Amino acid sequence: MTPLGQLLIERIREGGPITVADYMTDCLLHPVHGYYTTREPFGTAGDFTTAPEISQMFGELFGLALAQAWIDQGAPAPFALAELGPGRGTLMADVLRATRAVPGFHTAARVVLVEASPRLRAVQGQALATFGVDTSWADTVDDLPDAPLFLLANEFLDALPIRQFQRGEDGWRERLVGLAQGQLAFGLSDLLAKVPDTPAFQTAALGTVVEDCAPARHAVATLASRIDRHGGLAYLIDYGGWRSQGDTLQALRAHAFDPPLAHPGQADLTAHVDFEPLAALAPAYAYDTQGAVLTRLGIAARAERLARNLSGDKLESHHAAHRRLTHPQEMGSLFKVLAVTRASAPLPPGFAP
Ligand code: SAH
């Protein structure tokens, strides 16, 4: 068992089973043993690869989409150019590089990065140092400034802790992490649990597990109220679906699936994002697959332009990256984009009626 696993076993022995959310929180963000606190999870050497790490086109296109929306809304200044969970800072770096030529955008932008890991904050600071744009960090979405908000979040919501509930004959019980033969094991609460009144819960069949991500609901409600009051646009990009049912907790370690209780703190833990209850919190929203949105934002033309300067292996991996981001059998369909806008705002760039 990992060092964090040992601590969790002691904690459960003394205090009883813990929720899946408590387990996820410790695994990802424990100050000493947490996955994001201690590890470099991204890229080929890490445990997983994300869209901005696959190709610069991802950040360029979403950056230009935000800049277009900023212009359409009258180029408000100053405004917050925010990102939730920026990882290595690659996405924001691509955004800033692509928007350099947009008149007034950089001078009006206050870059705000919401990041829990002190180690990753330092990595992000280095990635953005050369752009000369006013940059600060925030602990949570609650600390976003009261200003027009243009925001990106890629694979942030899937890292927020979920709770899991299972429907039984007499009501819902919470799925908990407890002990069996001295080892971490899933079980169900003795007491009945109160669950949110959302369609995924309402329509679940007997025996079905349904997940609730209260921190994701809080994050979206908070950014939505900023956009409602001051204007702006948020693109929330993640893997998941519209009405998620079933157990989707998954661990990734060295690019392979790992049982979620096997290596606490040493594997990435995520859950599918259930977009329906999040969209319900927006004044208005648009929703589509990542493949469809990137295609409408012009990824084909951008890919062709970049291809002109490439040859050999570089050209091949560029084509592979384009395919990986957009093809339905790769990330194109599994990943979705939820755009949060003001009520009665026009459809944001990347979406069609
Ligand atoms: N967006 C990046 C990284 C995704 S990994 C990319 O696409 O490559 C998730 C990121 O969210 C990491 O930077 C992690 O440290 C951060 N994170 C996870 N939980 C968080 C929380 N509760 N508050 C703030 N940041 C968090």
Tab-separated table of C-alpha atoms and ligand atoms in Angstrom:
chain	number	residue	atom	x	y	z
A	1	MET	CA	0.000	0.000	0.000
A	2	THR	CA	1.133	3.573	-0.676
A	3	PRO	CA	2.039	5.907	2.229
A	4	LEU	CA	-1.252	7.779	1.730
A	5	GLY	CA	-3.068	4.431	1.651
A	6	GLN	CA	-1.600	3.595	5.070
A	7	LEU	CA	-2.771	6.929	6.459
A	8	LEU	CA	-6.262	6.368	5.040
A	9	ILE	CA	-6.457	2.852	6.495
A	10	GLU	CA	-5.570	4.252	9.951
A	11	ARG	CA	-8.060	7.068	9.555
A	12	ILE	CA	-10.874	4.661	8.586
A	13	ARG	CA	-9.960	2.229	11.387
A	14	GLU	CA	-10.388	5.072	13.894
A	15	GLY	CA	-13.211	7.109	12.377
A	16	GLY	CA	-15.116	4.695	10.153
A	17	PRO	CA	-15.713	4.695	6.381
A	18	ILE	CA	-15.217	7.893	4.381
A	19	THR	CA	-17.063	9.219	1.346
A	20	VAL	CA	-15.704	8.783	-2.173
A	21	ALA	CA	-15.321	12.596	-2.219
A	22	ASP	CA	-13.096	12.528	0.883
A	23	TYR	CA	-11.066	9.753	-0.693
A	24	MET	CA	-10.647	11.674	-3.980
A	25	THR	CA	-9.732	14.898	-2.189
A	26	ASP	CA	-6.929	13.256	-0.228
A	27	CYS	CA	-5.658	11.291	-3.215
A	28	LEU	CA	-5.436	14.366	-5.429
A	29	LEU	CA	-4.604	17.221	-3.077
A	30	HIS	CA	-3.230	15.834	0.219
A	31	PRO	CA	-0.564	18.401	1.194
A	32	VAL	CA	2.192	15.792	1.479
A	33	HIS	CA	1.089	12.763	-0.561
A	34	GLY	CA	-1.479	14.180	-3.010
A	35	TYR	CA	-1.199	13.325	-6.675
A	36	TYR	CA	-1.209	16.930	-7.946
A	37	THR	CA	0.884	18.073	-4.993
A	38	THR	CA	3.729	15.701	-5.692
A	39	ARG	CA	3.739	14.490	-9.255
A	40	GLU	CA	4.224	15.662	-12.802
A	41	PRO	CA	1.250	13.856	-14.264
A	42	PHE	CA	1.161	15.299	-17.768
A	43	GLY	CA	2.721	14.258	-21.041
A	44	THR	CA	4.274	11.056	-22.326
A	45	ALA	CA	6.399	10.545	-19.206
A	46	GLY	CA	3.417	11.132	-16.906
A	47	ASP	CA	0.134	9.344	-16.418
A	48	PHE	CA	-2.056	11.040	-19.002
A	49	THR	CA	-2.005	13.539	-21.853
A	50	THR	CA	-4.494	16.374	-22.165
A	51	ALA	CA	-5.687	18.236	-25.255
A	52	PRO	CA	-3.479	21.338	-24.806
A	53	GLU	CA	-0.455	19.053	-24.391
A	54	ILE	CA	-1.386	17.198	-27.589
A	55	SER	CA	-1.399	20.253	-29.851
A	56	GLN	CA	-0.989	24.022	-29.689
A	57	MET	CA	-4.060	24.275	-31.957
A	58	PHE	CA	-6.371	23.553	-29.002
A	59	GLY	CA	-5.339	26.638	-27.044
A	60	GLU	CA	-4.983	28.822	-30.123
A	61	LEU	CA	-8.529	28.145	-31.292
A	62	PHE	CA	-10.166	28.556	-27.872
A	63	GLY	CA	-8.064	31.676	-27.270
A	64	LEU	CA	-9.199	33.270	-30.511
A	65	ALA	CA	-12.792	32.234	-29.751
A	66	LEU	CA	-12.604	34.077	-26.412
A	67	ALA	CA	-11.032	37.107	-28.093
A	68	GLN	CA	-13.801	37.136	-30.729
A	69	ALA	CA	-16.447	37.047	-28.003
A	70	TRP	CA	-14.600	39.829	-26.139
A	71	ILE	CA	-14.668	41.997	-29.285
A	72	ASP	CA	-18.342	41.136	-29.912
A	73	GLN	CA	-19.139	42.291	-26.369
A	74	GLY	CA	-17.505	45.679	-26.961
A	75	ALA	CA	-13.962	44.897	-25.764
A	76	PRO	CA	-14.592	45.558	-22.057
A	77	ALA	CA	-11.490	46.698	-20.120
A	78	PRO	CA	-10.241	45.538	-17.772
A	79	PHE	CA	-11.488	41.957	-17.911
A	80	ALA	CA	-10.491	38.672	-16.272
A	81	LEU	CA	-8.889	36.120	-18.577
A	82	ALA	CA	-9.214	33.114	-16.324
A	83	GLU	CA	-8.386	29.440	-16.337
A	84	LEU	CA	-9.381	26.752	-13.860
A	85	GLY	CA	-6.790	24.025	-13.185
A	86	PRO	CA	-4.131	25.163	-15.698
A	87	GLY	CA	-1.802	22.171	-15.237
A	88	ARG	CA	1.517	23.068	-16.873
A	89	GLY	CA	0.185	26.393	-18.169
A	90	THR	CA	0.307	25.220	-21.783
A	91	LEU	CA	-3.279	26.162	-22.637
A	92	MET	CA	-2.969	29.746	-21.359
A	93	ALA	CA	0.415	30.140	-23.050
A	94	ASP	CA	-1.145	29.123	-26.389
A	95	VAL	CA	-4.080	31.484	-25.742
A	96	LEU	CA	-1.727	34.397	-25.087
A	97	ARG	CA	0.473	33.649	-28.079
A	98	ALA	CA	-2.512	33.371	-30.436
A	99	THR	CA	-4.152	36.583	-29.174
A	100	ARG	CA	-1.018	38.761	-29.277
A	101	ALA	CA	-2.232	40.437	-32.461
A	102	VAL	CA	-5.741	41.187	-31.131
A	103	PRO	CA	-5.652	44.957	-30.491
A	104	GLY	CA	-6.065	45.836	-26.814
A	105	PHE	CA	-6.683	42.270	-25.651
A	106	HIS	CA	-3.472	41.798	-23.681
A	107	THR	CA	-3.484	45.254	-22.106
A	108	ALA	CA	-7.087	44.793	-20.929
A	109	ALA	CA	-6.541	41.220	-19.709
A	110	ARG	CA	-5.922	40.331	-16.073
A	111	VAL	CA	-4.894	36.691	-16.186
A	112	VAL	CA	-6.233	34.772	-13.185
A	113	LEU	CA	-5.286	31.136	-12.686
A	114	VAL	CA	-7.294	29.052	-10.223
A	115	GLU	CA	-4.838	26.407	-9.029
A	116	ALA	CA	-4.673	24.415	-5.804
A	117	SER	CA	-1.175	22.974	-6.195
A	118	PRO	CA	1.698	25.296	-5.183
A	119	ARG	CA	4.078	23.192	-7.273
A	120	LEU	CA	1.971	23.600	-10.428
A	121	ARG	CA	1.580	27.349	-9.766
A	122	ALA	CA	5.342	27.679	-10.117
A	123	VAL	CA	5.324	25.684	-13.374
A	124	GLN	CA	2.513	27.896	-14.725
A	125	GLY	CA	4.350	31.073	-13.747
A	126	GLN	CA	7.336	29.966	-15.811
A	127	ALA	CA	5.181	29.071	-18.816
A	128	LEU	CA	3.603	32.542	-18.864
A	129	ALA	CA	6.563	34.685	-17.809
A	130	THR	CA	7.486	35.823	-21.310
A	131	PHE	CA	4.098	37.311	-22.203
A	132	GLY	CA	4.273	40.333	-19.920
A	133	VAL	CA	0.596	40.057	-19.023
A	134	ASP	CA	-0.620	40.848	-15.487
A	135	THR	CA	-0.986	37.380	-13.890
A	136	SER	CA	-2.237	36.259	-10.488
A	137	TRP	CA	-3.392	33.063	-8.817
A	138	ALA	CA	-6.559	32.270	-6.912
A	139	ASP	CA	-7.359	29.360	-4.608
A	140	THR	CA	-10.960	28.907	-5.720
A	141	VAL	CA	-13.504	30.267	-8.188
A	142	ASP	CA	-14.894	32.386	-5.344
A	143	ASP	CA	-11.779	34.552	-5.648
A	144	LEU	CA	-12.346	35.425	-9.312
A	145	PRO	CA	-12.567	39.231	-9.664
A	146	ASP	CA	-15.857	41.054	-10.096
A	147	ALA	CA	-15.268	41.848	-13.768
A	148	PRO	CA	-16.204	40.604	-17.235
A	149	LEU	CA	-15.051	36.997	-17.240
A	150	PHE	CA	-13.575	35.119	-20.192
A	151	LEU	CA	-12.690	31.682	-18.915
A	152	LEU	CA	-11.365	28.290	-19.970
A	153	ALA	CA	-11.260	25.055	-18.023
A	154	ASN	CA	-9.925	21.865	-19.574
A	155	GLU	CA	-10.095	18.654	-17.556
A	156	PHE	CA	-10.677	20.608	-14.357
A	157	LEU	CA	-14.216	19.540	-13.475
A	158	ASP	CA	-13.328	15.839	-13.824
A	159	ALA	CA	-10.767	16.219	-11.026
A	160	LEU	CA	-13.284	17.608	-8.536
A	161	PRO	CA	-14.439	15.144	-5.875
A	162	ILE	CA	-17.693	13.287	-6.496
A	163	ARG	CA	-19.975	11.470	-4.102
A	164	GLN	CA	-21.662	8.282	-5.244
A	165	PHE	CA	-25.108	7.020	-4.305
A	166	GLN	CA	-26.864	3.768	-5.080
A	167	ARG	CA	-30.616	3.384	-5.404
A	168	GLY	CA	-32.063	0.578	-3.284
A	169	GLU	CA	-35.597	-0.718	-2.588
A	170	ASP	CA	-36.068	1.668	0.341
A	171	GLY	CA	-34.099	4.691	-0.905
A	172	TRP	CA	-30.561	5.868	-1.642
A	173	ARG	CA	-27.414	4.801	0.193
A	174	GLU	CA	-24.004	6.423	-0.162
A	175	ARG	CA	-21.084	4.459	-1.546
A	176	LEU	CA	-18.233	4.686	0.980
A	177	VAL	CA	-14.594	3.683	1.228
A	178	GLY	CA	-14.106	1.410	4.234
A	179	LEU	CA	-12.008	-1.620	5.123
A	180	ALA	CA	-12.255	-5.322	4.282
A	181	GLN	CA	-9.536	-7.666	5.614
A	182	GLY	CA	-7.574	-4.573	6.573
A	183	GLN	CA	-7.530	-3.202	3.023
A	184	LEU	CA	-9.445	-0.322	1.395
A	185	ALA	CA	-12.782	-1.516	0.018
A	186	PHE	CA	-16.027	-0.009	-1.261
A	187	GLY	CA	-19.210	-0.437	0.749
A	188	LEU	CA	-22.599	1.201	1.286
A	189	SER	CA	-23.783	3.415	4.124
A	190	ASP	CA	-26.140	1.867	6.686
A	191	LEU	CA	-28.234	5.016	6.786
A	192	LEU	CA	-30.326	6.300	3.921
A	193	ALA	CA	-28.878	9.371	2.175
A	194	LYS	CA	-30.506	12.515	0.853
A	195	VAL	CA	-29.697	13.012	-2.851
A	196	PRO	CA	-29.997	16.023	-5.187
A	197	ASP	CA	-33.240	16.479	-7.038
A	198	THR	CA	-31.753	16.246	-10.542
A	199	PRO	CA	-32.880	14.208	-13.588
A	200	ALA	CA	-30.026	11.675	-13.259
A	201	PHE	CA	-31.250	10.769	-9.766
A	202	GLN	CA	-34.944	11.002	-10.626
A	203	THR	CA	-34.675	8.603	-13.565
A	204	ALA	CA	-32.218	6.037	-12.118
A	205	ALA	CA	-33.301	2.399	-12.075
A	206	LEU	CA	-33.009	0.242	-8.967
A	207	GLY	CA	-29.382	-0.697	-8.203
A	208	THR	CA	-27.962	2.167	-10.277
A	209	VAL	CA	-25.100	4.275	-8.946
A	210	VAL	CA	-25.476	8.021	-9.560
A	211	GLU	CA	-22.749	10.562	-8.902
A	212	ASP	CA	-22.997	14.095	-7.599
A	213	CYS	CA	-20.214	16.650	-7.872
A	214	ALA	CA	-21.140	19.505	-5.543
A	215	PRO	CA	-17.832	21.380	-6.103
A	216	ALA	CA	-18.468	21.384	-9.872
A	217	ARG	CA	-21.961	22.745	-9.331
A	218	HIS	CA	-20.515	25.424	-7.059
A	219	ALA	CA	-17.801	26.352	-9.582
A	220	VAL	CA	-20.242	26.676	-12.467
A	221	ALA	CA	-22.808	28.601	-10.383
A	222	THR	CA	-20.076	31.024	-9.311
A	223	LEU	CA	-18.626	31.707	-12.749
A	224	ALA	CA	-22.141	31.874	-14.226
A	225	SER	CA	-23.157	34.605	-11.795
A	226	ARG	CA	-20.020	36.633	-12.714
A	227	ILE	CA	-20.871	36.307	-16.412
A	228	ASP	CA	-24.518	37.124	-15.739
A	229	ARG	CA	-23.567	40.350	-13.944
A	230	HIS	CA	-20.537	41.557	-15.909
A	231	GLY	CA	-20.632	39.704	-19.235
A	232	GLY	CA	-18.095	37.259	-20.602
A	233	LEU	CA	-18.002	33.660	-21.739
A	234	ALA	CA	-16.763	30.358	-20.290
A	235	TYR	CA	-15.772	27.226	-22.183
A	236	LEU	CA	-15.762	24.174	-19.912
A	237	ILE	CA	-14.162	21.252	-21.722
A	238	ASP	CA	-14.167	17.794	-20.264
A	239	TYR	CA	-14.900	14.163	-20.806
A	240	GLY	CA	-18.377	13.101	-19.848
A	241	GLY	CA	-21.940	13.236	-21.009
A	242	TRP	CA	-25.305	14.847	-20.652
A	243	ARG	CA	-26.927	12.596	-18.078
A	244	SER	CA	-24.341	10.422	-16.450
A	245	GLN	CA	-25.464	7.328	-14.562
A	246	GLY	CA	-23.297	4.508	-13.246
A	247	ASP	CA	-19.967	4.370	-11.459
A	248	THR	CA	-17.446	6.395	-13.520
A	249	LEU	CA	-14.663	6.825	-10.949
A	250	GLN	CA	-11.430	5.914	-12.684
A	251	ALA	CA	-7.740	5.896	-11.918
A	252	LEU	CA	-4.974	6.298	-14.491
A	253	ARG	CA	-1.393	5.387	-13.837
A	254	ALA	CA	1.325	5.413	-16.505
A	255	HIS	CA	-1.307	5.718	-19.272
A	256	ALA	CA	-3.189	2.598	-18.092
A	257	PHE	CA	-6.334	2.106	-16.022
A	258	ASP	CA	-5.698	1.187	-12.402
A	259	PRO	CA	-8.256	0.061	-9.780
A	260	PRO	CA	-9.299	3.326	-8.009
A	261	LEU	CA	-8.347	2.051	-4.531
A	262	ALA	CA	-5.039	0.452	-5.556
A	263	HIS	CA	-2.562	3.369	-5.444
A	264	PRO	CA	-3.929	6.291	-3.418
A	265	GLY	CA	-1.920	9.436	-4.216
A	266	GLN	CA	0.050	7.772	-7.010
A	267	ALA	CA	-2.637	7.572	-9.690
A	268	ASP	CA	-4.800	10.263	-11.247
A	269	LEU	CA	-8.421	9.954	-10.126
A	270	THR	CA	-11.255	11.416	-12.172
A	271	ALA	CA	-14.944	10.927	-12.878
A	272	HIS	CA	-17.066	11.614	-15.958
A	273	VAL	CA	-18.508	15.097	-15.882
A	274	ASP	CA	-22.288	15.104	-15.832
A	275	PHE	CA	-23.079	18.258	-17.808
A	276	GLU	CA	-26.855	18.407	-17.436
A	277	PRO	CA	-26.967	19.648	-13.815
A	278	LEU	CA	-24.130	22.106	-14.598
A	279	ALA	CA	-25.845	23.578	-17.668
A	280	ALA	CA	-28.948	24.101	-15.524
A	281	LEU	CA	-26.954	26.648	-13.479
A	282	ALA	CA	-26.063	28.844	-16.481
A	283	PRO	CA	-28.108	31.911	-17.503
A	284	ALA	CA	-27.751	30.448	-21.016
A	285	TYR	CA	-25.517	27.764	-22.445
A	286	ALA	CA	-24.439	25.874	-25.548
A	287	TYR	CA	-23.259	22.265	-25.555
A	288	ASP	CA	-21.578	20.105	-28.177
A	289	THR	CA	-18.752	17.646	-28.699
A	290	GLN	CA	-15.134	18.803	-28.697
A	291	GLY	CA	-14.741	17.532	-32.269
A	292	ALA	CA	-17.683	19.596	-33.536
A	293	VAL	CA	-16.606	22.756	-31.697
A	294	LEU	CA	-12.962	22.568	-32.836
A	295	THR	CA	-14.118	21.952	-36.402
A	296	ARG	CA	-16.345	25.037	-36.360
A	297	LEU	CA	-13.520	27.067	-34.823
A	298	GLY	CA	-11.468	26.230	-37.909
A	299	ILE	CA	-9.072	23.492	-36.819
A	300	ALA	CA	-8.803	22.106	-40.366
A	301	ALA	CA	-7.502	25.392	-41.807
A	302	ARG	CA	-5.164	25.929	-38.850
A	303	ALA	CA	-3.839	22.363	-39.149
A	304	GLU	CA	-3.161	22.858	-42.843
A	305	ARG	CA	-1.351	26.132	-42.200
A	306	LEU	CA	0.905	24.541	-39.562
A	307	ALA	CA	1.508	21.495	-41.767
A	308	ARG	CA	3.161	23.670	-44.429
A	309	ASN	CA	6.242	24.126	-42.244
A	310	LEU	CA	6.503	20.484	-41.190
A	311	SER	CA	7.819	17.295	-42.724
A	312	GLY	CA	8.663	13.714	-41.802
A	313	ASP	CA	7.917	12.570	-38.243
A	314	LYS	CA	6.854	16.059	-37.168
A	315	LEU	CA	4.265	16.239	-39.939
A	316	GLU	CA	2.965	12.793	-39.073
A	317	SER	CA	2.587	13.535	-35.382
A	318	HIS	CA	0.877	16.835	-36.290
A	319	HIS	CA	-1.702	14.936	-38.373
A	320	ALA	CA	-2.096	12.413	-35.543
A	321	ALA	CA	-2.691	15.228	-33.040
A	322	HIS	CA	-5.368	16.796	-35.244
A	323	ARG	CA	-7.096	13.436	-35.507
A	324	ARG	CA	-6.757	12.754	-31.799
A	325	LEU	CA	-8.458	16.014	-30.846
A	326	THR	CA	-11.353	15.737	-33.293
A	327	HIS	CA	-12.016	12.168	-34.400
A	328	PRO	CA	-15.134	10.556	-32.867
A	329	GLN	CA	-13.179	7.425	-31.951
A	330	GLU	CA	-10.507	9.467	-30.182
A	331	MET	CA	-11.290	12.560	-28.053
A	332	GLY	CA	-13.731	14.131	-30.519
A	333	SER	CA	-16.950	12.657	-29.105
A	334	LEU	CA	-16.059	11.624	-25.566
A	335	PHE	CA	-15.012	15.180	-24.736
A	336	LYS	CA	-17.714	17.842	-24.609
A	337	VAL	CA	-17.728	21.609	-24.503
A	338	LEU	CA	-20.193	23.459	-22.305
A	339	ALA	CA	-20.235	27.181	-23.077
A	340	VAL	CA	-21.741	29.419	-20.402
A	341	THR	CA	-23.070	32.780	-21.590
A	342	ARG	CA	-25.290	35.603	-20.474
A	343	ALA	CA	-29.026	35.158	-20.970
A	344	SER	CA	-30.072	36.011	-24.543
A	345	ALA	CA	-26.416	36.341	-25.642
A	346	PRO	CA	-25.704	35.230	-29.214
A	347	LEU	CA	-24.366	31.700	-29.692
A	348	PRO	CA	-20.658	31.701	-28.775
A	349	PRO	CA	-17.957	30.983	-31.395
A	350	GLY	CA	-17.776	27.267	-32.170
A	351	PHE	CA	-21.484	26.534	-31.903
A	352	ALA	CA	-24.273	26.288	-34.452
A	353	PRO	CA	-28.056	26.337	-33.939
B	1	SAH	N1	-6.019	21.948	-17.647
B	1	SAH	C1	-4.767	21.216	-17.649
B	1	SAH	C2	-4.594	20.305	-16.427
B	1	SAH	C3	-5.709	19.377	-16.063
B	1	SAH	S1	-5.340	18.447	-14.603
B	1	SAH	C4	-4.610	20.453	-18.943
B	1	SAH	O1	-5.588	20.374	-19.678
B	1	SAH	O2	-3.532	19.957	-19.218
B	1	SAH	C5	-6.268	19.255	-13.343
B	1	SAH	C6	-5.719	20.569	-12.874
B	1	SAH	O3	-6.612	21.088	-11.888
B	1	SAH	C7	-4.361	20.533	-12.199
B	1	SAH	O4	-3.694	21.728	-12.495
B	1	SAH	C8	-4.736	20.448	-10.713
B	1	SAH	O5	-3.702	20.836	-9.852
B	1	SAH	C9	-5.917	21.371	-10.674
B	1	SAH	N2	-6.868	21.139	-9.576
B	1	SAH	C10	-7.408	19.958	-9.218
B	1	SAH	N3	-8.303	20.126	-8.224
B	1	SAH	C11	-8.332	21.458	-7.959
B	1	SAH	C12	-9.063	22.257	-7.032
B	1	SAH	N4	-9.933	21.713	-6.200
B	1	SAH	N5	-8.862	23.602	-7.028
B	1	SAH	C13	-7.974	24.154	-7.892
B	1	SAH	N6	-7.254	23.430	-8.786
B	1	SAH	C14	-7.415	22.103	-8.823
